[in-house]
mmCIF file of C-alpha atoms in Angstrom:
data_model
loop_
_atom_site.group_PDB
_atom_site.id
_atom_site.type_symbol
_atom_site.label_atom_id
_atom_site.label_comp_id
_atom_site.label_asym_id
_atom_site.label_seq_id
_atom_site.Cartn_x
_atom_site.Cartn_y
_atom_site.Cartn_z
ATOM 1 C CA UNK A 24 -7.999 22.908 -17.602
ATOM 2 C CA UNK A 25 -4.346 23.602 -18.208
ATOM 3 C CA UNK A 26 -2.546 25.619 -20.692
ATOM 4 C CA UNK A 27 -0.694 24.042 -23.309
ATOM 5 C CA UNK A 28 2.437 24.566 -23.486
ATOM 6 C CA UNK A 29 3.809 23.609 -27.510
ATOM 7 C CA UNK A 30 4.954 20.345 -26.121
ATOM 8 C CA UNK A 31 3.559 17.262 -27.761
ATOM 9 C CA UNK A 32 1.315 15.201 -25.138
ATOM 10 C CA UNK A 33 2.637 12.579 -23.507
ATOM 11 C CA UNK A 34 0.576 9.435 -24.475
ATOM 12 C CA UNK A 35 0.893 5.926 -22.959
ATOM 13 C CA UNK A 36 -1.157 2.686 -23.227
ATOM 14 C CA UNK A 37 -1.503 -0.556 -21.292
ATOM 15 C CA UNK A 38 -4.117 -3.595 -21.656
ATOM 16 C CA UNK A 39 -4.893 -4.256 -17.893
ATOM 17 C CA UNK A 40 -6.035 -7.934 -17.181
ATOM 18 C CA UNK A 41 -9.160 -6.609 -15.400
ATOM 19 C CA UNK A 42 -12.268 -4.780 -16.233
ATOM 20 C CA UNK A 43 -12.682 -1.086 -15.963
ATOM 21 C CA UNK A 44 -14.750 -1.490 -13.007
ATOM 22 C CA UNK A 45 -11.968 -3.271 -11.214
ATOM 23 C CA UNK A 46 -9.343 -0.883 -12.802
ATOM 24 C CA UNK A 47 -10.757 2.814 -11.928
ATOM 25 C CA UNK A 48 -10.677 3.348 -8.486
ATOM 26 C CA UNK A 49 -6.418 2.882 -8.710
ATOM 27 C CA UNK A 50 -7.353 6.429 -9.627
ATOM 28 C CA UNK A 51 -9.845 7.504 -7.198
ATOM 29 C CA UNK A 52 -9.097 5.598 -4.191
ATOM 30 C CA UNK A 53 -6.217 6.581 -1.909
ATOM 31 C CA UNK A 54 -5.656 2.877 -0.724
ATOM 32 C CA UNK A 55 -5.697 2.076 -4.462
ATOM 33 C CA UNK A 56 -3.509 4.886 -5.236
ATOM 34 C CA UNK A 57 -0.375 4.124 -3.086
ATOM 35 C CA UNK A 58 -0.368 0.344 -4.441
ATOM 36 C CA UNK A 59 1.480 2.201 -7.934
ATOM 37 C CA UNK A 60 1.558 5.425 -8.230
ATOM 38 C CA UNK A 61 2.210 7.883 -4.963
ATOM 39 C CA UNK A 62 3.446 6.891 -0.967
ATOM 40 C CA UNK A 63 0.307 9.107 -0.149
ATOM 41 C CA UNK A 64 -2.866 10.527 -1.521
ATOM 42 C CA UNK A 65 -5.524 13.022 -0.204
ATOM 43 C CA UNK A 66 -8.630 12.581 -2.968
ATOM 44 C CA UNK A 67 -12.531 13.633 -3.444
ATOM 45 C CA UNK A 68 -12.980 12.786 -6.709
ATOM 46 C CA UNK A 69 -15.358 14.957 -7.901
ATOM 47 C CA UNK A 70 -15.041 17.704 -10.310
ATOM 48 C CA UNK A 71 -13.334 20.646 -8.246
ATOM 49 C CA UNK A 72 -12.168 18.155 -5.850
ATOM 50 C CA UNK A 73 -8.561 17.795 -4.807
ATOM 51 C CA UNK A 74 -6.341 15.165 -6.059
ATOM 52 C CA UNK A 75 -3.373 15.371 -4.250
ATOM 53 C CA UNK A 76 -0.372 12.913 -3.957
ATOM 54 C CA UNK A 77 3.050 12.668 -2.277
ATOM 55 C CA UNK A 78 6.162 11.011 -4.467
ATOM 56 C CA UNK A 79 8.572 9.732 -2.634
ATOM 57 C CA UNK A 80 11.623 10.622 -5.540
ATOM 58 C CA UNK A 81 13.431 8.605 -7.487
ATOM 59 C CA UNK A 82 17.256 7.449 -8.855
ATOM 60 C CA UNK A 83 17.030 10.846 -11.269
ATOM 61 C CA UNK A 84 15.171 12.750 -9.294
ATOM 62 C CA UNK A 85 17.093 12.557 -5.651
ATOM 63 C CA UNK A 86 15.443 15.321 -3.652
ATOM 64 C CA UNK A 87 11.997 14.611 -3.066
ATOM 65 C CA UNK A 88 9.874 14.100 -1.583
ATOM 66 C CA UNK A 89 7.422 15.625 -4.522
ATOM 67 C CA UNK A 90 4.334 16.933 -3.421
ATOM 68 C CA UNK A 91 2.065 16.782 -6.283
ATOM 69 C CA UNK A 92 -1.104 19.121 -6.197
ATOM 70 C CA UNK A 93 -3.995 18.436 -8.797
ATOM 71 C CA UNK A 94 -7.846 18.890 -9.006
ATOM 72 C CA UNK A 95 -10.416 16.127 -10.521
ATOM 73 C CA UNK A 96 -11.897 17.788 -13.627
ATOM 74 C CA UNK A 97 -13.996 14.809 -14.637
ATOM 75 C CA UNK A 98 -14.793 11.631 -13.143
ATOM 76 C CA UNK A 99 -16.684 9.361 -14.965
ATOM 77 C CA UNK A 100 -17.305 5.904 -13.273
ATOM 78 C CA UNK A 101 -15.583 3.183 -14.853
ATOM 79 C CA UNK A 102 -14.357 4.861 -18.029
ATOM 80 C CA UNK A 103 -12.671 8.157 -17.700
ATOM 81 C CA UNK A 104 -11.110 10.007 -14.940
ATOM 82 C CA UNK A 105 -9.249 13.592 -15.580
ATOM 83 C CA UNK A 106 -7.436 15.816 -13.256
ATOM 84 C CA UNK A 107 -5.017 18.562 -13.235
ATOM 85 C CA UNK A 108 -0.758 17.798 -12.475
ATOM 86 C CA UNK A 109 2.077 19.645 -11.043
ATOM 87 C CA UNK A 110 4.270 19.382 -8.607
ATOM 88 C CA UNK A 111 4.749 22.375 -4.979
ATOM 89 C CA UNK A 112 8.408 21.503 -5.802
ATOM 90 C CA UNK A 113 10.158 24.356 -7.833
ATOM 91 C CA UNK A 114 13.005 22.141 -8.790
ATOM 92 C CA UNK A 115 10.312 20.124 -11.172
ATOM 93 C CA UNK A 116 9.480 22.722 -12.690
ATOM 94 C CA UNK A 117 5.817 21.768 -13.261
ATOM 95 C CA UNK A 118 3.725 24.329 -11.246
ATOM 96 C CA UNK A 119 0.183 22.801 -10.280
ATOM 97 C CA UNK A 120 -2.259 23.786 -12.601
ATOM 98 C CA UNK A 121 -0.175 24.069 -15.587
ATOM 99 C CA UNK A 122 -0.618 20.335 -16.637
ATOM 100 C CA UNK A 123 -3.292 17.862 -17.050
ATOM 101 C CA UNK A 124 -4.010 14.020 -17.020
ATOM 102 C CA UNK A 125 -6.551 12.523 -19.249
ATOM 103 C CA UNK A 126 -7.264 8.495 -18.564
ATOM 104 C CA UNK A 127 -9.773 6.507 -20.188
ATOM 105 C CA UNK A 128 -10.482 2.911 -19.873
ATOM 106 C CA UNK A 129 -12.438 0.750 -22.704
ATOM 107 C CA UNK A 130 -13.053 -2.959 -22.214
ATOM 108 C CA UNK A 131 -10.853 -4.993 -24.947
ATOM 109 C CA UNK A 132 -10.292 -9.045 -24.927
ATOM 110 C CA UNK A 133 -11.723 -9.256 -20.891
ATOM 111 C CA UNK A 134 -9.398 -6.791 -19.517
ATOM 112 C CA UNK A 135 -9.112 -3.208 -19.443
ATOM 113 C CA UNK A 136 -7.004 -0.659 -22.363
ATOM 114 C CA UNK A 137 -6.032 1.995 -20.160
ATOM 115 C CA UNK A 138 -4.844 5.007 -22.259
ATOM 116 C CA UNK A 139 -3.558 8.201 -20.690
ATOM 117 C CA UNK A 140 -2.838 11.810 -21.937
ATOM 118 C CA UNK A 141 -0.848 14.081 -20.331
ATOM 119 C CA UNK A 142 -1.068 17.315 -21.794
ATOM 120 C CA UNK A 143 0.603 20.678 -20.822
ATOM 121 C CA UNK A 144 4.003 19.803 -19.779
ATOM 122 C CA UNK A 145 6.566 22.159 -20.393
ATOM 123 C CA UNK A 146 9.639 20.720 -22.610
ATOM 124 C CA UNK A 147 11.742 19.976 -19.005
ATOM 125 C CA UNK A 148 9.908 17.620 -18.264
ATOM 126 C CA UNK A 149 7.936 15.795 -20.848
ATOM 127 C CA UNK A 150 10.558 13.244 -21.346
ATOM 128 C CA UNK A 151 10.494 12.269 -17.712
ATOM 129 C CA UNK A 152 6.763 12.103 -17.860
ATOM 130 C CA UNK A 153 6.847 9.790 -20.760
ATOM 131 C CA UNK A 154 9.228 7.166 -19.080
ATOM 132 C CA UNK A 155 7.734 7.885 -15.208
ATOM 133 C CA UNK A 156 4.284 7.147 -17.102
ATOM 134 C CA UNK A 157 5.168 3.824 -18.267
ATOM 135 C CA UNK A 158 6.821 2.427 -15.692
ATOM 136 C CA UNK A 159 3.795 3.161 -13.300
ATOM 137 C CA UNK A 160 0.896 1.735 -15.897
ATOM 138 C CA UNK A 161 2.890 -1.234 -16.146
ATOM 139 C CA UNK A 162 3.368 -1.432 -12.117
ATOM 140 C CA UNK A 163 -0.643 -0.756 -11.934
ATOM 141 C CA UNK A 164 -1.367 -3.519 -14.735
ATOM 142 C CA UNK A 165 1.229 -6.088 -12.406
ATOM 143 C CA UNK A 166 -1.053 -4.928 -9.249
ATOM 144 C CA UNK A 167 -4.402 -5.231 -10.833
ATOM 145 C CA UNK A 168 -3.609 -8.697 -12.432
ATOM 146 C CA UNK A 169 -2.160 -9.914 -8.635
ATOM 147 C CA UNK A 170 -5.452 -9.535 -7.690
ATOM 148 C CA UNK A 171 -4.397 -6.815 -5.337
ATOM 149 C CA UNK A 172 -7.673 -4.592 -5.534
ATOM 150 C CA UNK A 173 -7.406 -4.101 -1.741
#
C-alpha cells in the first residue's frame, strides 16, 4: 500500500440513487469508468492488477493529458474496491505508488453511500484531490441515477 505522507486523508461522501451492485463496476469497468472519472482506462481488477486511467486535464491543471498509473489492492464485489494513485506526470507531483484510494459502498435508504479515502497525498496536492474528488462522485451519482449503467 502507499506511504503516508503527514497529510490528512482526503475523505468524500455521496448517497448514490442505486444499489451497490449497480454502483461498483463505475470502478472496475472501463466502459463504466470513462462515463465520470477518466477519457480512458486499462483495468483487471484483481489484487496486483493494473488500474490505469488517462485524464484528459482540466481549467487548473492545463497540460495534460495525465496518465494515471495505479494497482487494485482489494476488490471486493459490491462493497469495497481499493487501488493505488499517482500520476507518470512529474508536474503533479504524485508519483504512482505513493498514494492510495479506499471506496466502500453500504446500502442506505435504497441507494448506495459511497465513501472514499484517499490516503498518501503529499501536501501539493491534497487540496486538489479534495475538490477533483467531489466533483467526480457527484458526476458518478448524476450518471448512475440517469440510468446510464451502460
Amino acid at each position: 500500500m502507499a506511504e503516508a505522507t503527514g497529510t490528512e486523508p482526503v475523505v468524500r461522501e455521496v448517497l448514490i440513487a442505486a444499489s451497490p451492485e449497480t454502483v461498483f463496476p463505475f470502478f472496475t469497468e472501463p466502459d463504466k469508468m470513462t462515463r465520470w472519472l477518466c477519457s480512458e482506462a486499462t483495468v483487471d481488477p484483481r489484487p496486483g492488477g493494473i488500474c490505469h486511467q488517462t485524464h484528459p486535464g482540466s481549467e487548473t491543471h492545463t497540460d495534460g493529458p495525465y496518465y494515471m498509473r495505479g494497482e487494485y489492492v482489494e476488490v471486493t464485489p459490491p462493497t469495497r474496491v481499493v487501488f493505488t494513485w499517482g500520476f507518470t506526470n512529474e508536474s503533479l507531483n504524485q508519483p504512482p505508488g505513493k498514494s492510495t484510494v479506499e471506496v466502500t459502498l453500504e446500502p442506505e435508504n435504497g441507494g448506495t453511500r459511497l465513501r472514499l479515502v484517499h490516503t498518501g497525498l503529499p501536501e501539493t496536492a491534497a487540496e486538489d484531490a479534495g475538490t477533483g474528488w467531489k466533483q467526480l462522485l457527484e458526476q458518478l451519482a448524476v450518471v448512475v441515477a440517469a440510468g446510464d449503467t451502460g
